[in-house]
Coordinates of C-alpha atoms in Angstrom, one line a residue:
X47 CA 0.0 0.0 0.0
X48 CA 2.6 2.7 0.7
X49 CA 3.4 2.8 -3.0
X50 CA -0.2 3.6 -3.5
X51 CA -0.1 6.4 -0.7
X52 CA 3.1 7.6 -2.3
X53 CA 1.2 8.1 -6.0
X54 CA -1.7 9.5 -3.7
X55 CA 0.2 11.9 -2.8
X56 CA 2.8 12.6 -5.8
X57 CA -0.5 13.6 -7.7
X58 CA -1.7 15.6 -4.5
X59 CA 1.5 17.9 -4.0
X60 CA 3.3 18.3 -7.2
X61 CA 0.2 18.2 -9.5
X62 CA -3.6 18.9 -8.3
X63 CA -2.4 21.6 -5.8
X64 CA -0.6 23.5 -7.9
X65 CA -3.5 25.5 -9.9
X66 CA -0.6 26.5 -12.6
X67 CA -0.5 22.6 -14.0
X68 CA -4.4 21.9 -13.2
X69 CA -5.6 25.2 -15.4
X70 CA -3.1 24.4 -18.2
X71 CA -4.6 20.5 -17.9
X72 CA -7.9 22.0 -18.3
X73 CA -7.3 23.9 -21.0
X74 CA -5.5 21.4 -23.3
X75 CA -8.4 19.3 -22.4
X76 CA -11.1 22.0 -23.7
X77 CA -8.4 22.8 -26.7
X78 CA -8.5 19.0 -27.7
X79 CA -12.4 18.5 -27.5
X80 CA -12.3 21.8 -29.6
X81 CA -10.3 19.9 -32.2
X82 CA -7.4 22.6 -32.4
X83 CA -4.3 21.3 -33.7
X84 CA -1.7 20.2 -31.8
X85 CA 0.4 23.5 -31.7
X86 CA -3.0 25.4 -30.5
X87 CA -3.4 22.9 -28.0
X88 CA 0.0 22.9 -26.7
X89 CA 0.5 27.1 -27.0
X90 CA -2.8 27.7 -25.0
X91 CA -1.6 24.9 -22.1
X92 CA 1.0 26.7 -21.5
X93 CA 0.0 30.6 -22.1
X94 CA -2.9 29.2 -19.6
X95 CA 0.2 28.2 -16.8
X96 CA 1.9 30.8 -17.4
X97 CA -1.1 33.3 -16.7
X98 CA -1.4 31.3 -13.3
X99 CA 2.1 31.9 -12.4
X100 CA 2.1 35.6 -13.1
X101 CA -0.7 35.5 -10.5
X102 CA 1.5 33.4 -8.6
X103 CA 4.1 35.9 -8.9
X104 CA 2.4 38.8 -8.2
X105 CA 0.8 37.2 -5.2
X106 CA 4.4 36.7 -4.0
X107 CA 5.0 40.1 -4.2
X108 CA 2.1 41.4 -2.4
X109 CA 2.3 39.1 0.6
X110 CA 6.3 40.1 0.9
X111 CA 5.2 44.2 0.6
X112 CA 2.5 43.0 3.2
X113 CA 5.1 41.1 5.8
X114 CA 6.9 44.4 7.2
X115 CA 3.7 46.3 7.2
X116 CA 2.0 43.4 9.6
X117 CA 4.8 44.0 12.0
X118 CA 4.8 47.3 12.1
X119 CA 1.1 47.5 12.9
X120 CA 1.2 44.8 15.4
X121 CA 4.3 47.0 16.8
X122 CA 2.5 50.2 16.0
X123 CA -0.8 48.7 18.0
X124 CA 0.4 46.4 20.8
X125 CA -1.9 43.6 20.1
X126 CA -0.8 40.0 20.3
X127 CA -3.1 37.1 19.4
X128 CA -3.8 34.2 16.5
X129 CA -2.5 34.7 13.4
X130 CA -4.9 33.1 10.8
X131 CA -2.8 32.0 7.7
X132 CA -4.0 29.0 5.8
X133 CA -0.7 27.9 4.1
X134 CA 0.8 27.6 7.7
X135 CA -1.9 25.7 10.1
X136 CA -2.1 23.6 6.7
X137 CA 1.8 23.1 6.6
X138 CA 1.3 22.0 10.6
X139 CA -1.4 19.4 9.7
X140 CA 0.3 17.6 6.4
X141 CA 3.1 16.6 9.0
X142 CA 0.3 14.4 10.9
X143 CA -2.4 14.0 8.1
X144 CA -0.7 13.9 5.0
X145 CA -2.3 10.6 3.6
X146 CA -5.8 11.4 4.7
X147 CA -5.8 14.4 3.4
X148 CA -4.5 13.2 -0.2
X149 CA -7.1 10.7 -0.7
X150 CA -9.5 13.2 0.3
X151 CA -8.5 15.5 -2.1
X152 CA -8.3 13.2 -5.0
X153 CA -11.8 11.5 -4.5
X154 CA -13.4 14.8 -3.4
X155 CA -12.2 16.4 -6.8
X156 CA -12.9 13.3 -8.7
X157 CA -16.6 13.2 -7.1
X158 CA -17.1 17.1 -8.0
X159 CA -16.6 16.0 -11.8
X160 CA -19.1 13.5 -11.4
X161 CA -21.9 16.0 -9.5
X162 CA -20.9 18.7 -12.1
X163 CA -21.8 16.1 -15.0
X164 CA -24.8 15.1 -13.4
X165 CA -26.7 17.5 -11.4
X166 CA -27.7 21.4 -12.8
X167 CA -24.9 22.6 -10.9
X168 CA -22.0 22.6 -13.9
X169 CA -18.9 24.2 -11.9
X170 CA -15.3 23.0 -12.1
X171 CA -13.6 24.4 -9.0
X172 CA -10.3 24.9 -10.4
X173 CA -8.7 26.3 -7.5
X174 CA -6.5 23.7 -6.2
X175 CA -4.6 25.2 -3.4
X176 CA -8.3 26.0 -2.1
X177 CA -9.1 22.3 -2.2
X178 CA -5.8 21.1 -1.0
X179 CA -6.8 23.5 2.3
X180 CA -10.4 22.7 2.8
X181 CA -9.0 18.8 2.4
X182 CA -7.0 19.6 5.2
X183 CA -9.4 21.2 7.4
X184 CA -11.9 18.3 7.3
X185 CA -9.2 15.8 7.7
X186 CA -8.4 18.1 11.0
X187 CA -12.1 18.5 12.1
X188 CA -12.8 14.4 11.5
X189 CA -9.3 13.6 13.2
X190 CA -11.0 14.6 16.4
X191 CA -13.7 11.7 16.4
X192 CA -12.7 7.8 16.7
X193 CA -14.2 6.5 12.9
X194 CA -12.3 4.5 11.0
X195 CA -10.2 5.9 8.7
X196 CA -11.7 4.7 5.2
X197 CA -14.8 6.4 7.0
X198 CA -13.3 9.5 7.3
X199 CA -11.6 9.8 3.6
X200 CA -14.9 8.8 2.5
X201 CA -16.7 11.4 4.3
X202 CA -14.2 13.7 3.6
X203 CA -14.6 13.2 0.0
X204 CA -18.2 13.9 0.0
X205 CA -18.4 16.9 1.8
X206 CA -15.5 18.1 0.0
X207 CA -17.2 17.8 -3.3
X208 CA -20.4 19.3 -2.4
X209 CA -19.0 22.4 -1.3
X210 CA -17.0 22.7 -4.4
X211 CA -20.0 22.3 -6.6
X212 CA -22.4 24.2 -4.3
X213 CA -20.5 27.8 -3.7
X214 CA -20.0 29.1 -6.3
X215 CA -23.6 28.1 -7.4
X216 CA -24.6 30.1 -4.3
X217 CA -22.9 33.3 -5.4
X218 CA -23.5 32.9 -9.4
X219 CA -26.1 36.0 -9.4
X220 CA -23.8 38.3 -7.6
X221 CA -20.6 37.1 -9.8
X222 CA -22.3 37.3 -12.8
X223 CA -23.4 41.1 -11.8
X224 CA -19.7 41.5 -11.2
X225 CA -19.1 40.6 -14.6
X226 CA -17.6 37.7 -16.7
X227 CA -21.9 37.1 -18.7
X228 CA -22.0 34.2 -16.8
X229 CA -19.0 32.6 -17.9
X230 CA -17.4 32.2 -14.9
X231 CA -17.8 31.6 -11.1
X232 CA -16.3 32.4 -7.7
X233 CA -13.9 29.2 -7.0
X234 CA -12.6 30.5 -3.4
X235 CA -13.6 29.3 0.2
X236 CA -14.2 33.4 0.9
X237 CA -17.2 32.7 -0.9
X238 CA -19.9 34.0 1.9
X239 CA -18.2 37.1 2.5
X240 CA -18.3 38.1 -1.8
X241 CA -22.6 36.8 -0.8
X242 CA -22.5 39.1 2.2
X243 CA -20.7 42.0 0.5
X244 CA -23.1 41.5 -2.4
X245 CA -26.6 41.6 -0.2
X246 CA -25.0 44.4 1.7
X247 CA -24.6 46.4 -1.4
X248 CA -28.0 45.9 -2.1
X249 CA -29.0 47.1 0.9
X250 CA -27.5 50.5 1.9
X251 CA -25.8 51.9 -2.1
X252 CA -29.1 51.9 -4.0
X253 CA -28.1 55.6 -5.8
X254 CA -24.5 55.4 -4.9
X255 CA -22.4 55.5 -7.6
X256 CA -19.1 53.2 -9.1
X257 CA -16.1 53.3 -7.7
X258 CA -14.8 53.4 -11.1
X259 CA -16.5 56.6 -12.1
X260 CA -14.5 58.8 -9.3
X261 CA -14.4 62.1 -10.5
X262 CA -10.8 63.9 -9.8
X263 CA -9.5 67.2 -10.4
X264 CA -7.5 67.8 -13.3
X265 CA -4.0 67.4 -11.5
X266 CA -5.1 64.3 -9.9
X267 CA -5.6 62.7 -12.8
X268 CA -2.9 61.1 -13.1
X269 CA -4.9 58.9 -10.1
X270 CA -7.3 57.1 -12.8
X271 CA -4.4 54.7 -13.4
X272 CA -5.1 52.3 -11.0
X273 CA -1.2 51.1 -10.7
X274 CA -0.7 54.6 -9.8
X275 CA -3.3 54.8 -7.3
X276 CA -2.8 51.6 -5.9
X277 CA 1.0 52.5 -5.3
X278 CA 0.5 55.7 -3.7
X279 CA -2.1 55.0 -1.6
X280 CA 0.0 52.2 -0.1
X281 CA 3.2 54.0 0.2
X282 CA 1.0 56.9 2.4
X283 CA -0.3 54.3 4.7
X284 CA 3.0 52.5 4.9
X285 CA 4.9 55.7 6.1
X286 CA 1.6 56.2 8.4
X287 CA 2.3 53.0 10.3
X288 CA 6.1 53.3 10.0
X289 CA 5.5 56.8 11.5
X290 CA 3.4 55.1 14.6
X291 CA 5.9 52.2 15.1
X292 CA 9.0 54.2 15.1
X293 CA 7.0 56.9 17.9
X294 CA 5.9 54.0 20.0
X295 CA 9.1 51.4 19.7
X296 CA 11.6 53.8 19.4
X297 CA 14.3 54.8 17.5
X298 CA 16.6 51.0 17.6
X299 CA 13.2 49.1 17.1
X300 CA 12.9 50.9 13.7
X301 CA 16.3 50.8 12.6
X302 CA 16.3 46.7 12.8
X303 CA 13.2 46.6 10.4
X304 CA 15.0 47.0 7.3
X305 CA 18.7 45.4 6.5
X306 CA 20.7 48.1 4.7
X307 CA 23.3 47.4 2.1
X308 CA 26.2 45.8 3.0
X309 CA 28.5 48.3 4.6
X310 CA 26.2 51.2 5.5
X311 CA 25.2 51.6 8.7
X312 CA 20.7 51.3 9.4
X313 CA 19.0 55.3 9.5
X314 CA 16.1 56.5 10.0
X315 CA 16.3 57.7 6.6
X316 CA 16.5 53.8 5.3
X317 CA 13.8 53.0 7.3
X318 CA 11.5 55.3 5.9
X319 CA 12.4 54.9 2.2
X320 CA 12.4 51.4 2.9
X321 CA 8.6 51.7 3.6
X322 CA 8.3 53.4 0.2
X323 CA 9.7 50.7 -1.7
X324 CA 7.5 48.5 0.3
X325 CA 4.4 50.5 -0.8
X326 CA 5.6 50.4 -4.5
X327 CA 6.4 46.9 -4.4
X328 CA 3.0 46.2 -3.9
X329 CA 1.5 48.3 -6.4
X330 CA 3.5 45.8 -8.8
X331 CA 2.0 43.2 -7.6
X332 CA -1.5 44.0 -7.8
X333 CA -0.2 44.6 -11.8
X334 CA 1.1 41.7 -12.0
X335 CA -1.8 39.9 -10.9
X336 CA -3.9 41.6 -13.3
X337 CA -2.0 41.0 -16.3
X338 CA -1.8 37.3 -15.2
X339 CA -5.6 37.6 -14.5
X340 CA -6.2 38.9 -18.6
X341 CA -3.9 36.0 -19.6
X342 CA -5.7 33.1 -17.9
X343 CA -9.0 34.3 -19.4
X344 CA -8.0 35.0 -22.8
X345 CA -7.0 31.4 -22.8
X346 CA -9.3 29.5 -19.9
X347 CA -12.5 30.8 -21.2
X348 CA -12.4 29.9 -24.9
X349 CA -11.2 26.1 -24.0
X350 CA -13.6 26.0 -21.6
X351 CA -16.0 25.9 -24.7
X352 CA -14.9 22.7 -25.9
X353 CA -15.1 21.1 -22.1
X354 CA -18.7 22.2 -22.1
X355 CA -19.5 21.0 -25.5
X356 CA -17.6 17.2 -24.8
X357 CA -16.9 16.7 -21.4
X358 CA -19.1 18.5 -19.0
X359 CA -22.1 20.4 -20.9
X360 CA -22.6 24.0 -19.7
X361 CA -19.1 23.8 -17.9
X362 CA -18.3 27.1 -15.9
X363 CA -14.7 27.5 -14.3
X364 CA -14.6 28.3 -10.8
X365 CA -11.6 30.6 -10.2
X366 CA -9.3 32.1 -7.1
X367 CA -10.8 35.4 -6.2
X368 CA -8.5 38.0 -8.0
X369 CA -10.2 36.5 -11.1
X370 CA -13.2 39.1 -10.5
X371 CA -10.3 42.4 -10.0
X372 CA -10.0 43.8 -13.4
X373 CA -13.9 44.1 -13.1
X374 CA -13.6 47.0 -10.7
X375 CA -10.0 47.6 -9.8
X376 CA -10.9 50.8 -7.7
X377 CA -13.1 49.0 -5.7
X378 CA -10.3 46.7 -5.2
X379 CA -8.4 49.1 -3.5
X380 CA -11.5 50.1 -1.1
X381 CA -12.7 46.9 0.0
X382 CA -8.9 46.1 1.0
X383 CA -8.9 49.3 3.3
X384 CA -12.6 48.8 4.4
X385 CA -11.9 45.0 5.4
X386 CA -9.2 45.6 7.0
X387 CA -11.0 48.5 9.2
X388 CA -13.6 46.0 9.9
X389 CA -11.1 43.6 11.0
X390 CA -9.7 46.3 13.4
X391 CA -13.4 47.2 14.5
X392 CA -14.0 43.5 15.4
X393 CA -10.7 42.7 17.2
X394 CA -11.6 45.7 19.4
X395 CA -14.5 44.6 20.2
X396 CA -13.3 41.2 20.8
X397 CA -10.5 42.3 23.2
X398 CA -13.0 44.5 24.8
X399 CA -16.1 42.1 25.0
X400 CA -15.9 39.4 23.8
X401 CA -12.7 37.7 25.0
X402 CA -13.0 38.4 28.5
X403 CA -16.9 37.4 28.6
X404 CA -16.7 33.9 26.5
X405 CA -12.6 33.0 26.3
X406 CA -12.5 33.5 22.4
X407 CA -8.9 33.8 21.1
X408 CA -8.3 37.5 19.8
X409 CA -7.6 37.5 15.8
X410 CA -5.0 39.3 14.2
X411 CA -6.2 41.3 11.0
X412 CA -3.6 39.4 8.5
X413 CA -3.2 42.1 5.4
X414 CA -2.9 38.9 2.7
X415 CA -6.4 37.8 3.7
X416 CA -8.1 40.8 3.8
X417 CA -6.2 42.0 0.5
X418 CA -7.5 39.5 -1.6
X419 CA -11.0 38.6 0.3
X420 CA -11.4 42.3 1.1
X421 CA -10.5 43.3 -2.4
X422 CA -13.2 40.6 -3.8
X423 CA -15.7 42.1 -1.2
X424 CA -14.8 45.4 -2.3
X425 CA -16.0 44.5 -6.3
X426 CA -19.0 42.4 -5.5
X427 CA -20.1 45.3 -2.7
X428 CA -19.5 47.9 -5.9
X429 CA -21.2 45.7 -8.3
X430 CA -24.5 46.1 -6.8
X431 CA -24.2 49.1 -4.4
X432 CA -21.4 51.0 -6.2
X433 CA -19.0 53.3 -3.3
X434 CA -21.2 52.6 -0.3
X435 CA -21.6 48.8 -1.0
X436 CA -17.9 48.8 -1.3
X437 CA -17.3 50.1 1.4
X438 CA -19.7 48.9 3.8
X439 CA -19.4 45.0 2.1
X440 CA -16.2 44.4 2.4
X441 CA -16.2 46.0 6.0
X442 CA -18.5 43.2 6.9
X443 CA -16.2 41.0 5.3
X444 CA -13.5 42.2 7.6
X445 CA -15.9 40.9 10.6
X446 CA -16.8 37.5 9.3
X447 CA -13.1 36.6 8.5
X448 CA -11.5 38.2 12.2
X449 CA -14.8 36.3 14.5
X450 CA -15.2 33.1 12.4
X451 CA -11.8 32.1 12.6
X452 CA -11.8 32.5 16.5
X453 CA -15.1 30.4 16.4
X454 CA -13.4 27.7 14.8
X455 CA -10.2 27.3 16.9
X456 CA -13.0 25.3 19.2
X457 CA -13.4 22.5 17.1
X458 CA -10.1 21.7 15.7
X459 CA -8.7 19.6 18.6
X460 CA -5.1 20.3 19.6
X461 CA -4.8 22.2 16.7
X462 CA -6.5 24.7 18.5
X463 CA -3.7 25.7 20.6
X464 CA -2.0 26.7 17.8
X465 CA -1.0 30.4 17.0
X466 CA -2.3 30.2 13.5
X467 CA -5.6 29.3 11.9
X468 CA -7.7 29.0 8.4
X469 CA -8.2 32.6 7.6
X470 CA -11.0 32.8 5.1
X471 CA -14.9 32.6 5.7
X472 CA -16.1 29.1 4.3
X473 CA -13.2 27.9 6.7
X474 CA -15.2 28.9 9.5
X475 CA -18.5 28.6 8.9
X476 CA -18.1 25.1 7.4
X477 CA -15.5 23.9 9.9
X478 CA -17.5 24.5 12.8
X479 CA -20.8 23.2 11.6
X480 CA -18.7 19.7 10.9
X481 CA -17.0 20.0 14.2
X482 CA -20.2 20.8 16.2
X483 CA -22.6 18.4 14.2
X484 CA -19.9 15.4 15.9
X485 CA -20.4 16.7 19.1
X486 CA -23.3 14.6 19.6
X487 CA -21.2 11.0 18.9
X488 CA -19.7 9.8 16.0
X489 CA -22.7 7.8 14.4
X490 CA -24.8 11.1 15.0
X491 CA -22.3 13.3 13.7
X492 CA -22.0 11.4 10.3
X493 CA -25.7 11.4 9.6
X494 CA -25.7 15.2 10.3
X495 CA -22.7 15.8 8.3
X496 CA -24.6 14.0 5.5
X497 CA -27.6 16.2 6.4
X498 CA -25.8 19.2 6.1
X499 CA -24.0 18.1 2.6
X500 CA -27.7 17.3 1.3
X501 CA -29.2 20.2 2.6
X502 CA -26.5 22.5 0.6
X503 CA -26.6 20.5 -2.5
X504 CA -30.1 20.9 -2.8
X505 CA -30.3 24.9 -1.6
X506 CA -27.7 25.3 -4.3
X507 CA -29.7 23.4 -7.3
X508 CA -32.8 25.7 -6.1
X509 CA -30.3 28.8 -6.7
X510 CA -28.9 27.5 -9.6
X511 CA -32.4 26.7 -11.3
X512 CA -35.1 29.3 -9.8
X513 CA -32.3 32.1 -9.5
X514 CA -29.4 32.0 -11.8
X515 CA -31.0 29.9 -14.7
X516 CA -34.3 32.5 -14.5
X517 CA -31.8 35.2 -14.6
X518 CA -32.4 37.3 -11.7
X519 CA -30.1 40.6 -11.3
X520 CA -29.1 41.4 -7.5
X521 CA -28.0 45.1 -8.5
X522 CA -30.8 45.8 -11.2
X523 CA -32.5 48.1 -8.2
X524 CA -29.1 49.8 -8.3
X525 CA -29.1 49.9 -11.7
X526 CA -32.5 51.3 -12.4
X527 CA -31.9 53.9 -9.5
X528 CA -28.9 55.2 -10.8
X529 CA -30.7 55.6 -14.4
X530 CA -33.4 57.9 -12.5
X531 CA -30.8 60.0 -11.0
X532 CA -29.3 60.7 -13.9
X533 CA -32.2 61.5 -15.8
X534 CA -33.3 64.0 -12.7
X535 CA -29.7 65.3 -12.5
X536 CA -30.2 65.8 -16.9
X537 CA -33.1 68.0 -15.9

């Protein structure tokens, strides 16, 4: 058997979590059931990995602008607490759980196929690193109970399949409103903080308008590149915080933040210019995502055609979240800064309330989460509520992602003790209601796992076939609203 395991998880770690090689799989496979030639086939592949690793590499480049800036407002604030960062409490649990959570992965994507053949709900959740993480989080959740361990891979599996089928069916209406005609879908566990951000758009930016249509003055117009604006604003609120942390940890504290060159001694001067670069460095990233973003699609979408007409008819791709950026890059911007507030709102709160009354762990507002989840928010909050939904929908973002994760610290057994955690929203809200639904016994906890994996398949064929399949437009309100205004304001 251990050859097996090793296969297992050969195709687990240096194949189906790497989203580069699964995209450029996909879209040979969509090439081939197009009938392109061979060149065509093999040119798209790899324009399609490549697009992924520009992501990749832009990603890298964010979260490194990002790791100076976390210190210096943990320094800046005083706060101590949980960390949540996915890649790390997953890296903890592949030391214990690696096999479990390779078979999981591998039947839960196999069975996803098979649902999105067979069932309205036609979504190929091509995020892999996603799956790969929410494979690893159900392994951790099951590992607390005393079933056997085929029971828990096949468990696993099923649960894991369902959810990658039945989100992004859940937030079609308010993706498609985002943009994309319905030809792709949300593939990213944030998923009920995009739904959230979506319905509270809906609910307070009825006449608000775009982020996108910001009007400036004539010598700030250089702002309506978004690389520009996206840099600057970031270099202002890096030399905010660097400003803060050098005032409250003093001069020696600042001077360690930032290596200089070999041979020169560490200034104040370095420091600060240091927190420029930082700020810059990040504004090319969030190009470099976008241009990777472009690339994917230019080659995903069209191949996707040939999966749908072959393979899986009516195929949508499910994508990572920065997929829905170059919608409303403004609005990415916003929904970063608003989630990150809310974060900051509800840590307060926590420390103040919350922690002292009820024990809850106090979680850190991590920039990389609320960047991309915050960003995504930010676009579905401004697709149907323009500025205010923006900025109010990702804000409420910032709360589900810094209270869920402290929720779901409770039900991940001695993993709980650990200063790190699964930082997006599907984490928590599906973690716990596994973890809790076992702590009524193990043979009662399996039926209401299955319960609850029913229950969301079938609540997601409803959506798929009474709401997106009829069309319905969360931000036509907005829509129509703004159209009166502007007819009033013609008058």
């Amino acid at each position: 058997m251990q050859w097996l395991v090793a296969v297992a998880q050969f195709i687990v770690n240096e194949i189906l979590s790497i989203p580069a090689y699964m995209v450029g799989l996909i879209t040979a496979v969509g090439l081939i059931a197009l009938r392109r030639s061979v060149g065509q086939v093999v040119g798209g592949g790899i324009k399609a990995v490549l697009g992924f690793l520009l992501i990749g590499a832009g990603a890298d480049l964010v979260v490194a602008a990002l790791d100076p800036l976390g210190v210096m407002i943990q320094g800046a604030a005083g706060a101590q607490g949980v960390v949540p960062t996915n890649e790390a409490i997953v890296a903890i649990a592949q030391d214990r759980f690696g096999a479990q959570v390779a078979w999981i992965m591998i039947a839960g994507f196999a069975l996803s196929l098979v649902l999105a053949r067979f069932t309205p709900l036609h979504y190929v959740f091509l995020t892999g690193h996603h799956t790969l993480f929410m494979a690893t989080l159900l392994t951790m959740v099951l590992a607390t109970t005393d079933l056997p361990t085929v029971v828990t891979v096949a468990l696993g599996a099923v649960l894991l399949a369902v959810v990658m089928v039945s989100l992004p069916a859940l937030a079609q209406p308010w993706t498609r409103r985002v943009g994309g005609d319905g030809k792709i879908a949300i593939g990213h566990f944030g998923t009920l903080g995009y739904v959230a951000a979506g319905a509270t758009g809906q609910l307070v930016g009825r006449t608000s308008r775009s982020t996108e249509e910001m009007k400036l003055p004539e010598g700030l117009r250089f702002l309506r590149d978004s690389m520009v604006a996206t840099a600057l604003s970031m270099v202002l609120i890096y030399l905010v915080v660097a400003l803060v942390y050098w005032a409250r940890q003093g001069t020696a504290a600042a001077l360690d933040m930032f290596e200089p060159a070999q041979g020169l001694d560490p200034t104040i001067g370095h420091f600060l210019m240091q927190s420029v670069m930082q700020g810059l460095q990040f504004g090319i990233g969030v190009a470099v995502i976008l241009y990777g973003v472009r690339t994917i699609l230019g080659e995903l979408v069209p191949a996707f055609q040939g999966i749908a007409e072959r393979i899986v008819p009516g195929a949508v791709p499910a994508l990572d979240a920065p997929i829905v950026f170059p919608f409303a890059q403004n609005a990415v911007l916003i929904g970063f800064i608003s989630s990150f507030v809310g974060g900051l709102a509800t840590l307060a709160v926590m420390a103040l309330a919350i922690n002292p009354a009820f024990g809850l762990a106090l979680i850190l507002p991590g920039l990389v989460p609320h960047f991309f989840t915050g960003g995504a928010a930010g676009v579905y909050g401004n697709a149907t509520g323009g500025r205010r939904g923006a900025v109010a929908g990702a804000f409420v973002n910032g709360v589900l992602i810094t209270l869920l994760p402290a929720l779901l610290l409770g039900v991940l057994g001695d993993f709980g003790s650990a200063n790190t955690t699964f930082g997006d929203a599907d984490f928590g809200w599906f973690g716990m209601a596994i973890g809790y639904a076992f702590r009524a016994g193990d043979g009662i906890g399996v039926v209401l796992a299955l319960v609850l994996a029913v229950v969301l398949l079938a609540a997601a064929i409803v959506v798929q076939k009474r709401v997106v399949e009829r069309g319905w437009d969360p931000g036509a309100r907005h829509e129509a609203a703004l159209a009166e205004r502007a007819e009033r304001e013609e008058k």
